[in-house]
Structures are given as C-alpha cells and as structure tokens.
Coordinates of C-alpha atoms in Angstrom, one line a residue:
M1 CA -12.5 -23.3 24.2
L2 CA -12.5 -20.3 26.5
A3 CA -9.5 -18.7 24.8
F4 CA -11.2 -19.3 21.4
L5 CA -14.4 -17.6 22.5
L6 CA -12.5 -14.7 24.1
T7 CA -10.4 -14.1 21.0
L8 CA -13.5 -14.3 18.7
G9 CA -15.4 -11.9 20.9
A10 CA -12.6 -9.4 21.1
L11 CA -12.1 -9.7 17.3
L12 CA -15.8 -9.1 16.7
G13 CA -15.6 -6.0 18.9
V14 CA -12.6 -4.6 17.1
V15 CA -14.2 -5.2 13.7
I16 CA -17.4 -3.4 14.7
A17 CA -15.3 -0.5 16.1
L18 CA -13.2 -0.5 12.9
A19 CA -16.3 -0.4 10.6
Y20 CA -17.6 2.6 12.6
A21 CA -14.2 4.3 12.4
E22 CA -14.0 3.8 8.7
R23 CA -17.3 5.5 8.1
K24 CA -16.2 8.4 10.3
V25 CA -12.8 8.7 8.7
A26 CA -14.4 8.7 5.2
A27 CA -16.9 11.3 6.3
F28 CA -14.1 13.5 7.7
M29 CA -12.0 13.3 4.6
Q30 CA -15.0 14.0 2.4
D31 CA -16.3 16.8 4.6
R32 CA -19.4 14.9 5.7
M33 CA -21.0 14.0 9.1
G34 CA -21.0 10.2 8.7
P35 CA -23.3 8.1 10.9
T36 CA -25.2 10.3 13.4
E37 CA -28.5 8.7 14.2
A38 CA -27.9 5.2 15.8
G39 CA -26.5 5.9 19.2
P40 CA -24.3 8.8 20.4
Q41 CA -22.5 10.2 17.3
G42 CA -23.8 7.2 15.3
S43 CA -21.6 4.8 17.4
L44 CA -24.2 2.0 17.3
Q45 CA -24.5 2.1 13.5
A46 CA -22.2 -0.8 13.0
V47 CA -24.0 -2.8 15.6
A48 CA -27.3 -2.1 13.8
D49 CA -25.8 -3.2 10.5
V50 CA -24.7 -6.5 12.0
L51 CA -28.2 -7.1 13.4
K52 CA -29.7 -6.2 10.0
L53 CA -27.5 -8.7 8.2
L54 CA -28.4 -11.5 10.7
Q55 CA -32.1 -10.9 10.0
K56 CA -31.8 -11.0 6.2
E57 CA -32.9 -14.0 4.2
D58 CA -30.1 -16.5 3.4
I59 CA -30.3 -16.9 -0.4
V60 CA -28.5 -19.6 -2.3
P61 CA -28.7 -19.2 -6.1
A62 CA -30.5 -22.1 -7.8
A63 CA -27.7 -22.7 -10.3
A64 CA -24.9 -22.4 -7.7
D65 CA -22.7 -25.3 -6.5
K66 CA -24.4 -25.3 -3.1
G67 CA -21.6 -27.2 -1.3
L68 CA -18.8 -24.9 -2.4
F69 CA -21.1 -21.8 -2.0
K70 CA -21.9 -22.6 1.6
L71 CA -18.4 -23.8 2.6
A72 CA -16.4 -20.8 1.1
P73 CA -17.3 -18.2 3.8
I74 CA -16.4 -20.6 6.6
L75 CA -13.1 -21.5 5.0
I76 CA -12.2 -17.9 4.4
F77 CA -12.9 -16.8 7.9
A78 CA -11.3 -19.9 9.5
A79 CA -8.1 -19.3 7.6
V80 CA -7.9 -15.7 8.8
F81 CA -9.0 -16.4 12.3
A82 CA -6.5 -19.3 12.7
G83 CA -3.7 -16.8 12.1
F84 CA -4.4 -15.0 15.4
A85 CA -3.3 -18.2 17.3
V86 CA 0.4 -17.4 17.1
I87 CA 0.2 -13.6 17.8
P88 CA 1.8 -12.7 21.1
F89 CA -0.4 -10.1 22.9
T90 CA 1.7 -9.7 26.0
P91 CA 4.9 -11.3 27.4
D92 CA 2.6 -13.9 29.2
L93 CA -0.3 -14.2 26.7
V94 CA 0.1 -16.2 23.5
P95 CA -2.8 -18.3 22.3
A96 CA -0.4 -20.9 20.8
G97 CA 3.3 -20.3 21.4
I98 CA 4.9 -22.5 18.8
G99 CA 8.5 -22.1 17.7
I100 CA 7.6 -21.9 14.0
G101 CA 4.8 -19.3 14.3
V102 CA 6.0 -17.2 11.3
F103 CA 6.0 -20.3 9.0
Y104 CA 2.6 -21.4 10.4
L105 CA 1.0 -18.0 9.8
L106 CA 2.2 -17.8 6.1
A107 CA 0.9 -21.3 5.5
I108 CA -2.5 -20.9 7.2
I109 CA -3.6 -17.6 5.6
S110 CA -2.8 -18.9 2.2
L111 CA -5.9 -21.1 2.5
D112 CA -7.8 -17.8 2.1
V113 CA -7.1 -18.0 -1.6
V114 CA -8.8 -21.4 -1.9
G115 CA -11.9 -20.0 -0.1
L116 CA -12.1 -17.0 -2.5
L117 CA -11.9 -19.2 -5.5
M118 CA -14.5 -21.5 -4.1
A119 CA -16.8 -18.5 -3.5
G120 CA -16.4 -17.3 -7.1
W121 CA -16.8 -20.7 -8.8
G122 CA -19.6 -21.9 -6.5
S123 CA -21.7 -18.8 -7.2
N124 CA -22.0 -19.7 -10.9
N125 CA -21.9 -16.0 -11.7
K126 CA -19.5 -14.4 -14.2
Y127 CA -18.9 -11.3 -12.0
A128 CA -18.2 -13.5 -9.0
M129 CA -15.8 -15.6 -11.0
L130 CA -13.9 -12.6 -12.4
G131 CA -13.6 -11.2 -8.9
A132 CA -12.4 -14.4 -7.5
M133 CA -9.8 -14.8 -10.3
R134 CA -8.6 -11.2 -9.7
S135 CA -8.3 -11.9 -5.9
V136 CA -6.3 -15.1 -6.4
A137 CA -3.9 -13.5 -8.9
Q138 CA -3.5 -10.4 -6.7
I139 CA -3.0 -12.3 -3.4
V140 CA -0.7 -15.0 -4.8
S141 CA 1.4 -12.2 -6.4
Y142 CA 1.7 -10.0 -3.4
E143 CA 2.5 -12.9 -1.0
I144 CA 5.9 -13.0 -2.6
P145 CA 7.2 -9.5 -1.6
A146 CA 5.4 -9.8 1.7
G147 CA 7.0 -13.1 2.4
L148 CA 10.4 -11.8 1.4
A149 CA 10.0 -8.8 3.8
I150 CA 9.1 -11.2 6.6
L151 CA 12.1 -13.4 5.6
S152 CA 14.4 -10.5 6.1
V153 CA 13.2 -10.1 9.7
V154 CA 13.6 -13.8 10.3
M155 CA 17.2 -13.6 9.0
V156 CA 18.1 -10.7 11.3
C157 CA 16.4 -12.1 14.4
Q158 CA 17.3 -15.7 13.7
S159 CA 14.0 -17.0 14.9
L160 CA 10.6 -18.1 13.6
D161 CA 9.0 -17.5 17.0
F162 CA 6.9 -14.4 17.2
Q163 CA 7.3 -14.2 21.0
E164 CA 11.1 -14.4 20.8
I165 CA 11.2 -11.7 18.1
S166 CA 9.0 -9.6 20.4
Y167 CA 11.4 -10.0 23.3
Q168 CA 14.3 -9.0 21.1
Q169 CA 12.7 -5.6 20.6
G170 CA 12.4 -4.4 24.2
A171 CA 14.0 -4.1 27.6
L172 CA 12.7 -7.4 28.7
M173 CA 14.9 -9.4 26.3
N174 CA 16.9 -10.7 29.3
Q175 CA 14.2 -13.3 29.4
F176 CA 16.1 -15.0 26.6
P177 CA 19.8 -15.7 27.3
G178 CA 22.2 -14.3 24.8
L179 CA 19.9 -11.7 23.2
E180 CA 21.6 -8.8 24.9
Y181 CA 24.8 -9.3 22.9
E182 CA 22.8 -9.7 19.7
M183 CA 21.1 -6.4 20.2
N184 CA 24.4 -4.6 20.5
W185 CA 25.9 -5.9 17.3
L186 CA 22.6 -5.5 15.4
F187 CA 22.4 -1.9 16.4
G188 CA 26.0 -1.4 15.4
I189 CA 27.0 0.7 18.4
E190 CA 28.7 -1.9 20.6
A191 CA 32.0 0.0 20.0
L192 CA 30.5 3.1 21.6
G193 CA 29.9 1.2 24.8
I194 CA 26.1 1.8 24.6
N195 CA 24.0 -1.0 25.8
T196 CA 20.6 -0.6 24.1
T197 CA 19.1 -3.5 26.1
T198 CA 19.1 -1.2 29.1
I199 CA 17.7 1.7 27.1
G200 CA 14.8 -0.2 25.6
G201 CA 11.9 1.7 24.0
I202 CA 11.9 2.6 20.4
T203 CA 15.6 2.2 20.1
T204 CA 15.2 -1.6 20.2
W205 CA 12.6 -1.9 17.5
N206 CA 13.6 -3.9 14.5
I207 CA 13.3 -1.0 12.1
F208 CA 16.1 0.7 14.1
R209 CA 18.1 -2.4 15.0
A210 CA 18.7 -3.1 11.4
P211 CA 17.7 0.1 9.3
I212 CA 17.2 -2.0 6.2
L213 CA 14.1 -3.5 7.9
L214 CA 12.5 0.0 7.6
V215 CA 12.4 -0.7 3.8
A216 CA 11.1 -4.2 4.5
F217 CA 8.3 -2.7 6.7
I218 CA 7.2 -0.4 3.9
I219 CA 7.2 -3.3 1.4
Y220 CA 5.2 -5.5 3.8
F221 CA 2.7 -2.8 4.5
I222 CA 2.0 -2.1 0.8
A223 CA 1.7 -5.8 0.1
S224 CA -0.6 -6.3 3.1
L225 CA -3.0 -3.8 1.6
A226 CA -3.2 -6.0 -1.5
E227 CA -3.5 -9.2 0.6
S228 CA -6.5 -7.6 2.4
N229 CA -8.1 -6.4 -0.9
R230 CA -8.0 -2.9 0.4
A231 CA -7.9 0.3 -1.7
P232 CA -6.0 1.1 -3.9
F233 CA -5.7 -2.6 -4.4
D234 CA -9.4 -3.4 -4.4
I235 CA -9.9 -4.4 -8.0
P236 CA -11.4 -7.8 -6.9
E237 CA -14.4 -5.9 -5.6
A238 CA -14.5 -3.1 -8.1
E239 CA -18.1 -1.9 -7.9
S240 CA -18.1 -0.1 -11.2
E241 CA -16.9 -3.3 -13.0
L242 CA -18.0 -6.4 -11.0
V243 CA -21.0 -5.2 -8.9
A244 CA -19.4 -6.6 -5.8
G245 CA -16.8 -9.2 -6.8
F246 CA -16.5 -12.7 -5.5
H247 CA -19.3 -12.2 -2.9
V248 CA -21.9 -10.7 -5.2
E249 CA -24.3 -13.6 -4.6
Y250 CA -23.9 -13.7 -0.8
S251 CA -26.5 -12.2 1.6
G252 CA -27.4 -12.4 5.2
F253 CA -25.2 -14.3 7.6
R254 CA -22.8 -15.5 5.0
F255 CA -22.2 -12.0 3.7
A256 CA -21.6 -11.0 7.4
V257 CA -19.0 -13.7 7.7
L258 CA -17.2 -12.5 4.6
F259 CA -17.3 -9.0 5.9
L260 CA -15.9 -10.1 9.2
A261 CA -13.1 -12.0 7.4
E262 CA -12.1 -9.0 5.4
Y263 CA -11.8 -6.7 8.4
S264 CA -10.2 -9.5 10.5
M265 CA -7.5 -9.8 7.8
M266 CA -6.9 -6.0 8.1
V267 CA -6.4 -6.4 11.9
L268 CA -4.2 -9.5 11.4
V269 CA -1.7 -8.0 8.9
C270 CA -1.4 -4.9 11.1
L271 CA -0.7 -7.1 14.2
V272 CA 2.0 -9.0 12.2
A273 CA 3.6 -5.7 11.1
V274 CA 3.6 -4.4 14.7
V275 CA 5.1 -7.7 16.1
L276 CA 7.8 -8.0 13.4
F277 CA 8.8 -4.4 12.9
L278 CA 7.4 -2.0 15.5
G279 CA 8.4 -3.5 18.8
S280 CA 5.3 -5.8 19.3
W281 CA 3.9 -5.4 22.9
N282 CA 7.0 -3.5 24.0
T283 CA 6.7 0.2 25.1
P284 CA 8.1 2.9 22.7
L285 CA 9.3 4.9 25.7
P286 CA 13.1 4.4 26.4
N287 CA 14.9 4.6 29.7
I288 CA 16.5 8.1 30.0
G289 CA 19.1 8.1 32.7
P290 CA 17.5 7.5 36.0
V291 CA 14.0 7.8 34.5
A292 CA 13.2 4.2 33.7
L293 CA 10.3 4.8 31.4
A294 CA 10.8 1.5 29.5
Y295 CA 10.5 -0.5 32.7
W296 CA 7.7 1.6 34.3
T297 CA 5.5 1.2 31.1
S298 CA 6.2 -2.5 30.6
G299 CA 5.3 -4.0 34.0
T300 CA 6.7 -7.1 35.5
P301 CA 6.4 -10.4 33.5
G302 CA 3.9 -12.7 35.3
E303 CA 1.9 -9.8 36.8
I304 CA -1.3 -8.2 35.7
S305 CA 0.5 -4.9 35.0
S306 CA 2.5 -6.7 32.3
I307 CA -0.6 -8.0 30.6
L308 CA -2.3 -4.6 30.6
W309 CA 0.7 -2.6 29.4
G310 CA 1.4 -5.2 26.7
I311 CA -2.2 -5.2 25.3
F312 CA -2.2 -1.4 25.5
W313 CA 1.0 -0.9 23.5
L314 CA 0.2 -3.7 21.0
L315 CA -3.3 -2.4 20.2
S316 CA -2.2 1.2 20.1
K317 CA 0.3 0.6 17.4
T318 CA -2.1 -1.7 15.6
F319 CA -4.8 1.0 15.6
I320 CA -2.4 3.5 14.2
L321 CA -1.7 1.2 11.2
L322 CA -5.4 0.5 10.8
F323 CA -6.1 4.2 10.7
L324 CA -3.4 4.6 8.0
Q325 CA -5.2 1.9 6.0
L326 CA -8.4 3.8 6.3
Q327 CA -6.8 7.0 5.2
L328 CA -5.2 5.4 2.2
R329 CA -8.5 4.0 1.0
W330 CA -10.0 7.5 0.7
T331 CA -6.9 9.1 -0.6
Y332 CA -5.7 7.1 -3.6
P333 CA -7.7 5.9 -6.7
R334 CA -8.0 2.2 -7.6
L335 CA -5.1 0.8 -9.6
R336 CA -5.7 -0.8 -12.9
V337 CA -4.8 -4.5 -13.1
D338 CA -1.6 -3.8 -15.2
Q339 CA -0.5 -1.1 -12.7
L340 CA -1.1 -3.5 -9.8
M341 CA 1.0 -6.3 -11.3
H342 CA 3.7 -3.9 -12.4
L343 CA 4.1 -2.6 -8.9
C344 CA 4.3 -6.2 -7.5
W345 CA 6.6 -7.9 -10.0
K346 CA 8.8 -5.0 -11.2
V347 CA 9.0 -2.8 -8.1
L348 CA 8.3 -4.5 -4.8
T349 CA 9.6 -8.0 -5.6
P350 CA 13.1 -6.8 -6.9
V351 CA 13.4 -4.4 -4.0
A352 CA 12.4 -7.1 -1.5
L353 CA 15.0 -9.5 -2.9
A354 CA 17.6 -6.8 -2.5
V355 CA 16.4 -6.3 1.1
V356 CA 16.8 -10.0 1.9
L357 CA 20.3 -9.9 0.4
I358 CA 21.3 -6.9 2.4
A359 CA 19.8 -8.3 5.6
G360 CA 21.9 -11.5 5.1
I361 CA 25.1 -9.5 4.6
W362 CA 24.2 -7.3 7.6
R363 CA 23.8 -10.5 9.7
L364 CA 27.1 -11.9 8.5
L365 CA 29.1 -8.7 8.9
M366 CA 27.8 -7.9 12.4
I367 CA 28.6 -11.3 13.9

C-alpha cells in the first residue's frame, strides 16, 4: 500500500510539473510569456488548475449510460497506472519484478482502449462517440508497430524482464551471470579484444549494442505519440471537429482523472523507451581508462547511492523524451485520418517487420 501511495504521489507531482512545462514550452515556441501570475514564474498555475477542477460540479448527462460513464475514467487511469508496476527505477527498486514484465505491460495498457470506448458510448454524445472510435482505431493500429519494435528488443536481449534488460545495458551487468559474453557478441567487437562490459556508459545501450534497434526506437517513439493521443496524432481530440473528443461530457474530478491518465501515459511510454533502448537507469558516462565514470556515477547496488543515481539517470532521460514530445506538439500540424493510417500500415508496420527480421538474423549470426 505504501509503494502504491508513493508511486501515485510521485506520478501526480510529475504530471503537474509536465503540465506547467508544456505551457512554458508552448509559450516559448510561440514567443509568449505563458503562465506568470500564480507563483514564481507561474509555477503554481498547474496546482491551481487541479484545485479548480476538484471544486467544479460533477455533471452526469441525463441521457448517458451512467454506469459506463462513471466507470470509464477509473478504468482508463487504472490501466495506465498499472503499467508502472513493472518499470525498474533503480537496480534495487522495482515495484513488481516479474519475469514477463514486457508481456504484462503490453497486455495491461491495452485495457485503455476499452475505457475510451466506454467513455464515448456512455456519454450518449455523437462527438464523444466519434472521438472514442477514432481513439480505438488509432491506438489498436499503432500498437502493432510499437509491439514489433519492442519484440525486436526482446529478441536481441532474450528476456521479457525489464530489470534484466536494464542490467544488460550497463557496467553492472555482472549481476547476471553470462551477460558479459552476450554484450561482446552483440556489439560485434569481440574480435578486437574490447570488453564493453568494463567500459559501460552509452556504449552498452541497446541502440548501440545492436544498431538496428535505433530504427526500432524511432518506430516505437512515433507509435507512442499515437498511443498517447499526442499531436500530431491527436485527431481523437480534434477541437475544431469534435469539441473535445471522447471526454467532451466530462467535468470536475472525472475530467481531472482523464487528464491525469493522458499525461501519465506520456510518462509511461517515455519510461519504457528509456528502459528498452536508452540504458534504463544506467549512466551514459563510460569508463575512460583509469577514470571510472561509469562506476562512480552508478553507485553500489544495495546502497542509497545506487538508488539516487538510478532515479536521477532514469528521470533525466525520461524528461528529455517528454520535452521532445512537447516540442513535437507545437511544431507539426495535426494529421488527417487517412495520413495517420497510411503512416501506420504502409510505413511503420512494414519497416517494423523488417527490423524484427534483421534483429533475428543479427541474433543468430552473432551467437
């Protein structure tokens, strides 16, 4: 229960900070000031918005299916929040360290689709229903290239455990017997006599261990934008067409829960990208001769230094990806639905299939 409350509190803090950052990034890109009044540099504006939402009247439309309408926000947030259970934050801190964490994550966040459809149908509103149908079509479609990109990582790492995949991408991989040899052949430089397990840092990240995974990372990141309903893939919430999409009838606390779920999904997909492709909680700094930067900036497993360094590196990489998501929202225009589906089925999916094939061949040839 304590772990649940701590994770929920930390997530709420990150979402509030992210909402403030999005306003400031948007203001900077549009040559505006952004929030300035509530707190220093408007830093308390997001907190004020949360308090305002909590005080608003909770309205349930008279013609709505009240059961579905009330349950949908809970299901959507629960599906997203449950995904954080298998994310390793440090070498010693994993909420639920299960051996099939990747499979569990893909399964649990798919429940988000059911919640979105419930919200649209239960609202008994044509705009909400259209937004929900768009969301379902978009998310189900983009789950395919995203899943294939994740599959390529699983094939290379030979594991469904997020923590084991994390250990494989750093100098602490000696915690798992046999991984030192796998790093050598995956990097393809065993013949040179270079032991990358002692170098650590960025040289051990998956996108460098198997270069084809860099393509997989790009595919996953694009698909994750669609999974999160983020621009330029935000047609389910197109204000000029659907007023507000599937949540048009929601207000007060229920709207706040949907808002929290959307931003939580952004954080989750970025965390997954960092764990699978960008070294997870491992330091990006390599050991250079006698200067053991990788060890100095990783700490000793089991000690408080390891926890602090792990959280610092994991969140730093995650915030970089989140900042990139914010920039993309205010850079590219919204895609039409035909463009969105063309990108998924005729571009990303074929390329993702090729990446899986190459990842399999890479694994076979390097054994």
